[in-house]
Coordinates of C-alpha atoms and ligand atoms in Angstrom, one line a residue:
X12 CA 13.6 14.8 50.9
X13 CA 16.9 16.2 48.8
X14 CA 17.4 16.1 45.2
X15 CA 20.9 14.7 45.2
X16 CA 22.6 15.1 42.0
X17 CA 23.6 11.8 40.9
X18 CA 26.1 11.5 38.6
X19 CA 26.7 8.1 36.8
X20 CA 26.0 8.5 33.6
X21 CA 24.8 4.9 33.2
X22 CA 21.9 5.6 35.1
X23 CA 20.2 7.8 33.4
X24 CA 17.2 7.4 30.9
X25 CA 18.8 9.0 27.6
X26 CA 22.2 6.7 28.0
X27 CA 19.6 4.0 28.3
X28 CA 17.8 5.1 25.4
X29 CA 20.9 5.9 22.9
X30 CA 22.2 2.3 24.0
X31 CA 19.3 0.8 23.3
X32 CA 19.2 2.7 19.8
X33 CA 22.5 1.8 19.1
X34 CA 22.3 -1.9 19.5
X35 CA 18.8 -2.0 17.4
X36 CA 21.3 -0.2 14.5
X37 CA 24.1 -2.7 14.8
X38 CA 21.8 -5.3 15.1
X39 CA 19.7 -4.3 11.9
X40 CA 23.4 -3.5 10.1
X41 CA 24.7 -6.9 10.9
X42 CA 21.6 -8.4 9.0
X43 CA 21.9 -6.2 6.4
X44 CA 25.4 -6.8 5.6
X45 CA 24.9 -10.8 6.1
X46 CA 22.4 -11.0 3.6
X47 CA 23.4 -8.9 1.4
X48 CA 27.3 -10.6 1.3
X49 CA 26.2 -13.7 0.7
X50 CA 24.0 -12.2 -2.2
X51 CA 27.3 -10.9 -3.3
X52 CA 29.2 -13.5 -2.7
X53 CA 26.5 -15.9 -4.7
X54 CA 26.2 -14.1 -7.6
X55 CA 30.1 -13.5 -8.5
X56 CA 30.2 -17.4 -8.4
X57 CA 27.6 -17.4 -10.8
X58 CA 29.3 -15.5 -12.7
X59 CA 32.6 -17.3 -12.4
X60 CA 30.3 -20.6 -13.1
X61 CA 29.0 -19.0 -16.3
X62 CA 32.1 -18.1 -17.6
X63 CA 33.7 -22.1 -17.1
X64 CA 30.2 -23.4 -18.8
X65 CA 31.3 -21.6 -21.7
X66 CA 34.8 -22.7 -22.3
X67 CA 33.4 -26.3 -21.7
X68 CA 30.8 -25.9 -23.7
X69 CA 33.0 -24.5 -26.3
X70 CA 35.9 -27.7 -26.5
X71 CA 32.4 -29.7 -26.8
X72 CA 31.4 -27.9 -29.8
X73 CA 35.1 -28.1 -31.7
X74 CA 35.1 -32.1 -30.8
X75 CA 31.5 -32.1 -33.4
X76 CA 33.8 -29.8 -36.0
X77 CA 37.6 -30.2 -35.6
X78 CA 38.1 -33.7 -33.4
X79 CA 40.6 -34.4 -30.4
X80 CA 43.8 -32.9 -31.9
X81 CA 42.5 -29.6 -32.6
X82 CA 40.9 -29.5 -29.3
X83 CA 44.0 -30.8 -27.7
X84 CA 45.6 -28.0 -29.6
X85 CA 42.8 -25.3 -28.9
X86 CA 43.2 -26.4 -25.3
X87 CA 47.0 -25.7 -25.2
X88 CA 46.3 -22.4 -26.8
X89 CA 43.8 -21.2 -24.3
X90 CA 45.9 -22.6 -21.4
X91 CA 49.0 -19.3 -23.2
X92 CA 46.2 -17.6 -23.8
X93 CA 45.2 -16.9 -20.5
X94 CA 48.2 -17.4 -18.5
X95 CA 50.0 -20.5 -16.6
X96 CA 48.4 -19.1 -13.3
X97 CA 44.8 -17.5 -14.6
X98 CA 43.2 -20.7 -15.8
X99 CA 43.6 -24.9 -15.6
X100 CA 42.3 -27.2 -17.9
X101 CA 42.5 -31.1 -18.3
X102 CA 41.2 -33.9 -20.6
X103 CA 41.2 -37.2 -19.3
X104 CA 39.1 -40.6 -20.7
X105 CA 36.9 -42.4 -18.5
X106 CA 39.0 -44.4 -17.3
X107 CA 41.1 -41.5 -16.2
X108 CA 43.6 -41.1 -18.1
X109 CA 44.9 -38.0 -19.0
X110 CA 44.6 -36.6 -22.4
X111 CA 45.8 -33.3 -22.0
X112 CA 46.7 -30.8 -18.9
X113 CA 48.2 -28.0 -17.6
X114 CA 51.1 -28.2 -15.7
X115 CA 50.8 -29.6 -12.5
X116 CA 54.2 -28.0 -11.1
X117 CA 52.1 -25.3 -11.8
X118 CA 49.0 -26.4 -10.3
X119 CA 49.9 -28.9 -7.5
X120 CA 46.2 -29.2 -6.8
X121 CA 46.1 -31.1 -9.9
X122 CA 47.3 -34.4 -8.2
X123 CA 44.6 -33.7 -5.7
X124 CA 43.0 -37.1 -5.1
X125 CA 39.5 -35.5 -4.7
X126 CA 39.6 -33.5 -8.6
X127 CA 39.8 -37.8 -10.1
X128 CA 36.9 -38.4 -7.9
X129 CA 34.6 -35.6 -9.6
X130 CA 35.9 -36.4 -13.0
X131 CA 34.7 -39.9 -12.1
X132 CA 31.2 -38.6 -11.1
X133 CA 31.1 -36.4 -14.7
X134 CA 32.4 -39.6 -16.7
X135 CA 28.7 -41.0 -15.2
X136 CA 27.1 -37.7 -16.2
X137 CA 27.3 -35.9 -12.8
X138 CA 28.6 -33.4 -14.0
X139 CA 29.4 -30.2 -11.4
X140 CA 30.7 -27.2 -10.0
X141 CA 33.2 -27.7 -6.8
X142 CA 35.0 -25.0 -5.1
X143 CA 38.5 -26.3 -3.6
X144 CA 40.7 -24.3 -1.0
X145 CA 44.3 -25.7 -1.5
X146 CA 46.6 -25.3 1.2
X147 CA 49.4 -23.7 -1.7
X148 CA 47.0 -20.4 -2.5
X149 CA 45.6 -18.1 -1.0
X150 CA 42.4 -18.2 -2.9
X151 CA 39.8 -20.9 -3.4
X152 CA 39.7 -22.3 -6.8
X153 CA 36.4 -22.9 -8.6
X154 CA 36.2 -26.0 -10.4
X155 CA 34.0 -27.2 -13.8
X156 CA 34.1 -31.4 -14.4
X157 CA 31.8 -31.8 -17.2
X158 CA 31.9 -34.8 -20.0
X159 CA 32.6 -33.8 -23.8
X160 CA 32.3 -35.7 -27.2
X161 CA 29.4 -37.7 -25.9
X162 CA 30.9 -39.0 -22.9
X163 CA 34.4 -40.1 -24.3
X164 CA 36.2 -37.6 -22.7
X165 CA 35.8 -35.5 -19.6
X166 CA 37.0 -32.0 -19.1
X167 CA 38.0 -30.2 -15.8
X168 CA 38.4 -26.5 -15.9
X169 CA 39.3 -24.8 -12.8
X170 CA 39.9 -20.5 -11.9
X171 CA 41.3 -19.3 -9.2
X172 CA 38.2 -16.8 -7.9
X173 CA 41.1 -14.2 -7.1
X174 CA 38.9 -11.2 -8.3
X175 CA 36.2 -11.8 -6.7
X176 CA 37.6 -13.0 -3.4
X177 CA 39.2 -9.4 -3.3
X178 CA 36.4 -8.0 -4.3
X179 CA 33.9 -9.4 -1.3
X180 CA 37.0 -8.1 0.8
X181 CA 37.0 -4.2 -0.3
X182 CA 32.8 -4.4 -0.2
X183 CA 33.4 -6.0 3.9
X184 CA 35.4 -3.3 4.4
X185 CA 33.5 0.0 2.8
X186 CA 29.8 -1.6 4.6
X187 CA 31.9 -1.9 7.9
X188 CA 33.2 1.8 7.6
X189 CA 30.2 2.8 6.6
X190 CA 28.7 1.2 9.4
X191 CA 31.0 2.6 11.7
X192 CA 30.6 5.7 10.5
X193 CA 26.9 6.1 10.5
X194 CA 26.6 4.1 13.9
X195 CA 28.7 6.9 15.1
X196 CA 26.3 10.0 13.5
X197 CA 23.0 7.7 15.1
X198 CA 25.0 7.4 18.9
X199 CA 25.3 11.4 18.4
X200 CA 21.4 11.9 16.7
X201 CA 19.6 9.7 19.6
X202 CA 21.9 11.3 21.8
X203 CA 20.8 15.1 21.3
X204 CA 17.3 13.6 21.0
X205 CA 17.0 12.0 24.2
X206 CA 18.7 14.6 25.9
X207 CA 16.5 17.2 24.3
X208 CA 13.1 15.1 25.9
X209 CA 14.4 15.2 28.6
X210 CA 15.1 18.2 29.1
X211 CA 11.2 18.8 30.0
X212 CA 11.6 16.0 32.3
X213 CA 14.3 18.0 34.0
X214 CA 12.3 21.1 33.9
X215 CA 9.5 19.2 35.9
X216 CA 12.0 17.7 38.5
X217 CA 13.5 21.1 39.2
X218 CA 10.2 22.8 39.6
X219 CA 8.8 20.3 41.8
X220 CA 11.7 20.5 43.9
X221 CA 11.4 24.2 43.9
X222 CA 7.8 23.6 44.9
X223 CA 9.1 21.6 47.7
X224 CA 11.5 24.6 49.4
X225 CA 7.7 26.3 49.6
X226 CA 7.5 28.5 46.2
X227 CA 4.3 27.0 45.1
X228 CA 3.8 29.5 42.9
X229 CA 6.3 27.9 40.6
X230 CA 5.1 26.3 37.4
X231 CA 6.8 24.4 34.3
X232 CA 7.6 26.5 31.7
X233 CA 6.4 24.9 28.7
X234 CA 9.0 23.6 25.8
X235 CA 8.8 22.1 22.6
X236 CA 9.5 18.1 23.8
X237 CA 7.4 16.4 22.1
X238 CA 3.5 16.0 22.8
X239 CA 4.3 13.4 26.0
X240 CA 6.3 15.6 27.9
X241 CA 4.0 19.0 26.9
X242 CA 1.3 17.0 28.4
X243 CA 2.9 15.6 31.5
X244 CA 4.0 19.6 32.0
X245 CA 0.3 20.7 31.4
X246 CA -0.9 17.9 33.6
X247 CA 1.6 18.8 36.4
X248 CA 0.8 22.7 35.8
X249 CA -3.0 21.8 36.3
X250 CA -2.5 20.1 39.4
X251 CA -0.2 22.4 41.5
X252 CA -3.4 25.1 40.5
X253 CA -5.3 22.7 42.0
X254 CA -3.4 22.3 44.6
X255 CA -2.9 25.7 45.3
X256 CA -6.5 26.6 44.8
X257 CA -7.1 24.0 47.8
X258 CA -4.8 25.5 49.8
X259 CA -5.9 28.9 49.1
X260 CA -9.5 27.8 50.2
X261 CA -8.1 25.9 53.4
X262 CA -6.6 29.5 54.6
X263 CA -9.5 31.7 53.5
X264 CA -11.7 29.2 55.5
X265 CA -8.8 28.9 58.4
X266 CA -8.6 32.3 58.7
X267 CA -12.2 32.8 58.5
X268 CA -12.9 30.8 61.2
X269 CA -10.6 32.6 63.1
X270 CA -11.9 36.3 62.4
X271 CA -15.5 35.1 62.7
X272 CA -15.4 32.8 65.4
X273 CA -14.2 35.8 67.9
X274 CA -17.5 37.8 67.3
X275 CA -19.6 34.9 68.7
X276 CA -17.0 33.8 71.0
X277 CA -16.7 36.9 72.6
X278 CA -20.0 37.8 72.9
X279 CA -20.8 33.9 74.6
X280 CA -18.0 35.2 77.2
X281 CA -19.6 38.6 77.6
X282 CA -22.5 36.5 78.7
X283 CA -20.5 34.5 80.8
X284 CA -19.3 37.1 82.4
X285 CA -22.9 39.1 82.9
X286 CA -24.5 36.0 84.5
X287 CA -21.3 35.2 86.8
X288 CA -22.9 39.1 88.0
X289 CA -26.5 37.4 88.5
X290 CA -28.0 36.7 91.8
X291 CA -31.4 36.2 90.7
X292 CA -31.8 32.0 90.2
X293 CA -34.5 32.5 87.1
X294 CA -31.8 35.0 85.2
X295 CA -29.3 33.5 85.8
X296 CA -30.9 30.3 84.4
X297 CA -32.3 32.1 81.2
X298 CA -28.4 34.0 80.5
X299 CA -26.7 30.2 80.7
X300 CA -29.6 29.4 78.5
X301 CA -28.7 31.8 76.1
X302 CA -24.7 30.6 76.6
X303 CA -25.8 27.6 75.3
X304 CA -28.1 28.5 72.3
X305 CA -25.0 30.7 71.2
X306 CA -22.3 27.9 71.9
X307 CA -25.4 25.2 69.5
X308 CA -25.2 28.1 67.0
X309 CA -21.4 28.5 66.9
X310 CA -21.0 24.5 66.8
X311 CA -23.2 24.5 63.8
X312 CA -21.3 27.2 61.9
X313 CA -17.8 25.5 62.5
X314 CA -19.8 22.1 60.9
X315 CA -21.3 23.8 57.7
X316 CA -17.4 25.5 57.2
X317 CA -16.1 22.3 57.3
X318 CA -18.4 20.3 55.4
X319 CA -18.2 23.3 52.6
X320 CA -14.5 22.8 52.8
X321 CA -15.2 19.0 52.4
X322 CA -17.4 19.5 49.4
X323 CA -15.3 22.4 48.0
X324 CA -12.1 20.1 47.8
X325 CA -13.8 17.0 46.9
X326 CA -12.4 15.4 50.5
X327 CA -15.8 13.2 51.0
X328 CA -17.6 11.3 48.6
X329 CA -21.5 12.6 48.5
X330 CA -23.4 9.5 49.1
X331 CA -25.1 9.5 46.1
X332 CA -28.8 7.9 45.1
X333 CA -31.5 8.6 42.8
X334 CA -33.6 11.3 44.2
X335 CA -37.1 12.6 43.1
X336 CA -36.9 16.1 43.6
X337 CA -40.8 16.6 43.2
X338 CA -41.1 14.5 46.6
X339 CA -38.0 16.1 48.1
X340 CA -39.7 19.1 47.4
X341 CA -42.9 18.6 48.3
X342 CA -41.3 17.4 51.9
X343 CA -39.2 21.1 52.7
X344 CA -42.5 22.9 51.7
X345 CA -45.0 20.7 54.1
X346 CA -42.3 21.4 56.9
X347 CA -41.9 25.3 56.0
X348 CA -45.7 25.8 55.8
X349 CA -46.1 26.5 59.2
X350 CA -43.4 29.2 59.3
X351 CA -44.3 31.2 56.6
X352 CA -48.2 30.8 57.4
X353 CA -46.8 32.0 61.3
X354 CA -45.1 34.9 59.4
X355 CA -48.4 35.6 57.4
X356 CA -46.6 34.7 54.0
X357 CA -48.6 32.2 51.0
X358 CA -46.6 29.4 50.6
X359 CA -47.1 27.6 47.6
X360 CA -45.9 24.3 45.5
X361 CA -45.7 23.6 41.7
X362 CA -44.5 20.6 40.8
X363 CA -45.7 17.6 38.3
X364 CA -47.4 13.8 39.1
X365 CA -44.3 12.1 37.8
X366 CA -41.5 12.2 39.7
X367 CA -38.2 14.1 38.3
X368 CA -35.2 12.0 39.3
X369 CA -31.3 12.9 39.8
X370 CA -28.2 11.3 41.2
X371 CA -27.8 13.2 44.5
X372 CA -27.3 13.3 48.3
X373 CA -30.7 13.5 49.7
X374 CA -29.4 15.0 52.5
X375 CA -27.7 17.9 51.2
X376 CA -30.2 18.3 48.1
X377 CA -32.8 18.8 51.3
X378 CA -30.6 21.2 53.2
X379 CA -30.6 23.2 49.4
X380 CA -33.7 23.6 49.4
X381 CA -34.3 24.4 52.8
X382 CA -31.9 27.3 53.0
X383 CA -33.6 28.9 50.2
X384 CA -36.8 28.2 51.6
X385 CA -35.5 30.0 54.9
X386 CA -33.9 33.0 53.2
X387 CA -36.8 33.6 50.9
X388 CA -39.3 33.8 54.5
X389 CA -36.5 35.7 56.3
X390 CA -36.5 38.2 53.6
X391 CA -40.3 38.7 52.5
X392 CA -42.4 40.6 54.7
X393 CA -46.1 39.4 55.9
X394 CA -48.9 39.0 53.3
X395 CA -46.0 38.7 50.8
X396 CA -45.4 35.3 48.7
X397 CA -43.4 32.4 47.7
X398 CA -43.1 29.9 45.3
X399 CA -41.3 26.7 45.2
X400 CA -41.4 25.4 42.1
X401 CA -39.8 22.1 40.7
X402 CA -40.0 21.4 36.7
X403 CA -37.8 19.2 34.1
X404 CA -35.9 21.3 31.5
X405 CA -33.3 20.5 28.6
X406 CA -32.0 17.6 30.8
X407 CA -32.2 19.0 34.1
X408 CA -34.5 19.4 37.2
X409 CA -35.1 22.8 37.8
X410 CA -36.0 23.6 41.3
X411 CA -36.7 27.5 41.8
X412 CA -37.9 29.6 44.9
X413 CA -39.6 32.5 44.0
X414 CA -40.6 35.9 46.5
X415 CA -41.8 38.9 46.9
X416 CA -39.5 40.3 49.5
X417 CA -37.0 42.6 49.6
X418 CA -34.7 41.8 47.1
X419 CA -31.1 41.8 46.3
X420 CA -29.6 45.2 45.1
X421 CA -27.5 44.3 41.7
X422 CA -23.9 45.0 43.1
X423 CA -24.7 42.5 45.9
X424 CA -26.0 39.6 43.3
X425 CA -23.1 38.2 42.8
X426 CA -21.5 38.8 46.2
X427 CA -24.3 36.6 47.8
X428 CA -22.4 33.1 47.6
X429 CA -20.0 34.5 49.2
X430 CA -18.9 32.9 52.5
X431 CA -19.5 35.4 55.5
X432 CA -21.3 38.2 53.0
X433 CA -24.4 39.7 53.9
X434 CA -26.3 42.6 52.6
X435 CA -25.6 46.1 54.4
X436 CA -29.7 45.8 55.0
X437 CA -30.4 42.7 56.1
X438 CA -27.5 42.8 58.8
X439 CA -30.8 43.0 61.5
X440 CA -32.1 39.9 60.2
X441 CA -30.7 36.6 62.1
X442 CA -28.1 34.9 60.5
X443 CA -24.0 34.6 59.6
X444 CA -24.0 34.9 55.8
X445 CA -23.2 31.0 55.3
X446 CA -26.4 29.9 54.3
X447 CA -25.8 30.7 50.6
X448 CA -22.1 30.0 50.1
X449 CA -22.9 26.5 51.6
X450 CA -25.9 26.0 48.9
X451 CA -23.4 26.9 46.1
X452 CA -21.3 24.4 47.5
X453 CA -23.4 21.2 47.7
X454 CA -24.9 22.1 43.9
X455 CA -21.8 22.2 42.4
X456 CA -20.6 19.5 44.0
X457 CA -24.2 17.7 42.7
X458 CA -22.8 18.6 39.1
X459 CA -25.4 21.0 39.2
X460 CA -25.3 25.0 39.1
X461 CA -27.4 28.3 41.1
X462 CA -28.5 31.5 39.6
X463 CA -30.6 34.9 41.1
X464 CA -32.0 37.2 40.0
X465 CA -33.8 40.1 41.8
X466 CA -35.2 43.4 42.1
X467 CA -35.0 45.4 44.9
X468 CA -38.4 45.6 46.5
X469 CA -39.9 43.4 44.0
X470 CA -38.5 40.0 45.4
X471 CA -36.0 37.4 44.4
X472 CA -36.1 33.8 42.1
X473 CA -33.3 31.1 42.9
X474 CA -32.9 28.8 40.5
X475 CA -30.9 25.6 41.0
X476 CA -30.1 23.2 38.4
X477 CA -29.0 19.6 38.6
X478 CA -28.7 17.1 36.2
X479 CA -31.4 14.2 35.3
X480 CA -30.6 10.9 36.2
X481 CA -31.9 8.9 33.1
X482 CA -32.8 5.6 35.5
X483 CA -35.2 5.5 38.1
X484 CA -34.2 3.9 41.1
X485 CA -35.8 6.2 43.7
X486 CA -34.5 6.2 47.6
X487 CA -37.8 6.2 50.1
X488 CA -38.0 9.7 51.9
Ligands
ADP508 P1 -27.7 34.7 55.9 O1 -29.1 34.4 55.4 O2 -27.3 33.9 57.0 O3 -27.5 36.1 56.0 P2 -27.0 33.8 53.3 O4 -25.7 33.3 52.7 O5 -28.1 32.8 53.2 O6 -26.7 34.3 54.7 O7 -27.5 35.0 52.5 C1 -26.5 36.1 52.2 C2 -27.3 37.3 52.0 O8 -28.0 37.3 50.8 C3 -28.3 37.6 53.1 O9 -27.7 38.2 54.2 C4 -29.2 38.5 52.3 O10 -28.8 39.8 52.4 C5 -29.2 38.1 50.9 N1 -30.3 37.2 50.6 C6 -30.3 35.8 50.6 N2 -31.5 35.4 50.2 C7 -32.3 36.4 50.0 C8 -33.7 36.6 49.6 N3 -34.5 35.6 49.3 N4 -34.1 37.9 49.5 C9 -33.3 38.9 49.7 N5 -32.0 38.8 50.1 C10 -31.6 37.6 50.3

């Protein structure tokens, strides 16, 4: 595998990410500035609307006080008043003809066919606002046809919306540069931020692949990302010391086997070679006999190496069941009875009626036991005693093999488990220093744990712990 360096820009997660934040922006800002231009938009014509009720609503009031010449007058007036080009009125009858008006050279739109319709429609009370958008201004003009003087006349007032047309314009423009603008800072902001996440991501990338080349000692330095990245570094930190642990094991145990394998095998070829010597039919029959109790006894240390390698790096699932350790027990210390009564050592068994049930592989549970059973006979001398014992405690079965041999020295305790380690002392007793480091092995790999504790002289207590099983569904032994 290579780690090419690839170098579109597209690709990659943080373009991705800023685009994506970008168009969510521009999406949201073209929202925002719809609504609220039409808000805009609506309201100035309300106010252009208010301001035409009230000049209508004014000629009304002077027909009640003053009559049509003064309001033909007044009209006139306000037509000066506000300027030729500001403001249009005209009063026509019913019937549509026209009373007063401003000029139409001035106002072309006034001979617009449309403005006699909606006076029509006011003459019948429909009275209305209409925005026209004459071809001869640039502006739309906003347009009052009301009836005054109870319905004898009708009034159209019309304004240009100039103002507020312009106005709509300059608040377009400042949202859209202001959009711009801020669209701009945001593409830069979610920039730097996706950049900065992944930095981590980067870290882990370029430590894997430095991993890769065969440094595993490498691990991600950890950042301040964010929580998800922290975590995927922590997690990825956690499992290259798992993986290196494993590999660690794999040599010790490689080169193990290696070291302690030559012992034996040399010593099977020493034999070899004696009996090749032998003329004698009954020697040489018992030296190939030996050859092959040392070749069964080499073949079963290779086996329990491997299946503590197994066990240690969680290669093979235990097949687990519910076990009663009482009967388990009870089993190991009817078969070890003989030997320890042949050895002139009380054997003896305390456990309850009820059975005490875990989730466990019988077979390893009963190799367990039966290593400890072997060690503690191995290691107590005749008319001495042992104990196995199996009670429930805080959760747990407790199964513990007591003695009174020769005990463990305190230095040595917690050397014991080790794989291959033996006690200066017992290096005349049979045996290759596995026994222990393969108990330790299945237990933990039962969830469960292994103690000593010993005097020299005064004898040793094992004590393995595994956890209850709260159901009982028990296996037949
Ligand atoms: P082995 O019994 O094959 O030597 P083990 O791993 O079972 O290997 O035990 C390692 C060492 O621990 C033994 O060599 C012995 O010195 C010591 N040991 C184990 N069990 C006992 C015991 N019950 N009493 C005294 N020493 C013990």
């Amino acid at each position: 595998m290579s780690l090419k360096k690839k170098n579109s820009l597209l690709g990659t997660f943080a373009f991705r990410l800023t685009l994506w934040y970008a168009i969510l922006f521009v999406l949201s800002l073209i929202i925002i500035f719809f609504i609220s231009y039409k808000i805009l938009v609506a309201s100035l014509v309300h106010v252009v609307d208010r301001e035409l009720s009230a000049a209508t609503d004014k000629i009304d009031k002077e027909f009640l006080s003053q009559g049509l010449d003064q309001v033909k007058l007044d009209i006139r007036e306000g037509i000066e008043e506000e300027g030729t080009n500001r403001i249009f009125y005209r009063m026509l009858t019913p019937q549509l003809n026209i009373v007063v008006t401003s000029d139409p050279l001035k106002w072309p739109c006034l001979n617009f066919p449309i403005l006699s319709r909606w006076a029509s429609m006011a003459a019948e009370g429909q009275a209305g606002f209409h925005t026209l958008s004459p071809r001869d201004r640039p502006y739309q003009i906003r347009i009052l046809s009301q009836w005054v003087d109870e319905g004898r006349y009708v009034v159209q007032i019309g304004r240009p919306m100039k103002d507020e047309e312009e106005l709509a314009k300059i608040y377009s423009k400042v949202f859209l540069g202001s959009v711009f603008i801020l669209l701009l800072c945001g593409i830069i902001l979610s920039w730097i931020e996706a950049q900065k996440s992944m930095k981590g991501v980067r870290r882990i990338t370029s430590t894997a692949w430095n991993i890769g080349q065969g440094d595993i000692k490498r691990r991600v330095a950890l950042g301040n990302e964010g929580e998800e990245i922290e975590d995927l570094a922590e997690t990825f930190n956690y499992m290259l010391d798992r993986i290196e642990q494993l590999m660690t094991g794999l040599k010790e145990v490689t080169d193990n086997i290696a070291h302690d394998l030559r012992t034996p095998l040399t010593r099977i070829r020493g034999l070899a070679e004696s009996t090749l010597g032998k003329k004698d039919i009954e020697q040489y029959r018992e030296s190939v006999g030996t050859i092959v109790e040392e070749c069964d006894r080499l073949a079963q240390m290779i086996n329990t190496m491997l299946e503590m390698a197994e066990a240690d790096a969680g290669l093979k699932k235990p097949d687990q069941a519910s076990i009663d350790v009482v009967a388990l027990a009870r089993q190991g210390y009817e078969i070890f009875l003989p030997v320890a009564q042949d050895k002139g050592i009380s054997l003896e068994f305390k456990g309850p009626l009820h059975p005490i049930v875990v989730l466990a592989d019988a077979s390893r549970l009963q190799r367990v036991i039966a290593n400890l059973l072997d060690n503690a006979i191995k290691f107590t001398e005749s008319r001495g005693s042992i104990r196995l014992e199996v009670r429930e405690d805080k959760g747990e079965a407790v199964i513990l093999v007591k003695d009174t041999g020769i005990g463990i020295a305190e230095d040595s305790q917690a050397r014991i488990f080790e794989k291959f380690y033996r006690v200066e002392s017992s290096r005349s007793t049979p045996g290759h220093g596995l026994g222990l480091s393969f108990v330790k092995s299945m237990v933990l790999s039962m969830g469960g744990s292994i103690s000593v504790e010993s005097s020299p002289a005064q004898g040793s207590s094992f004590i393995v712990k595994i956890p209850l099983q709260q159901f009982s569904k028990i296996t037949k032994m």
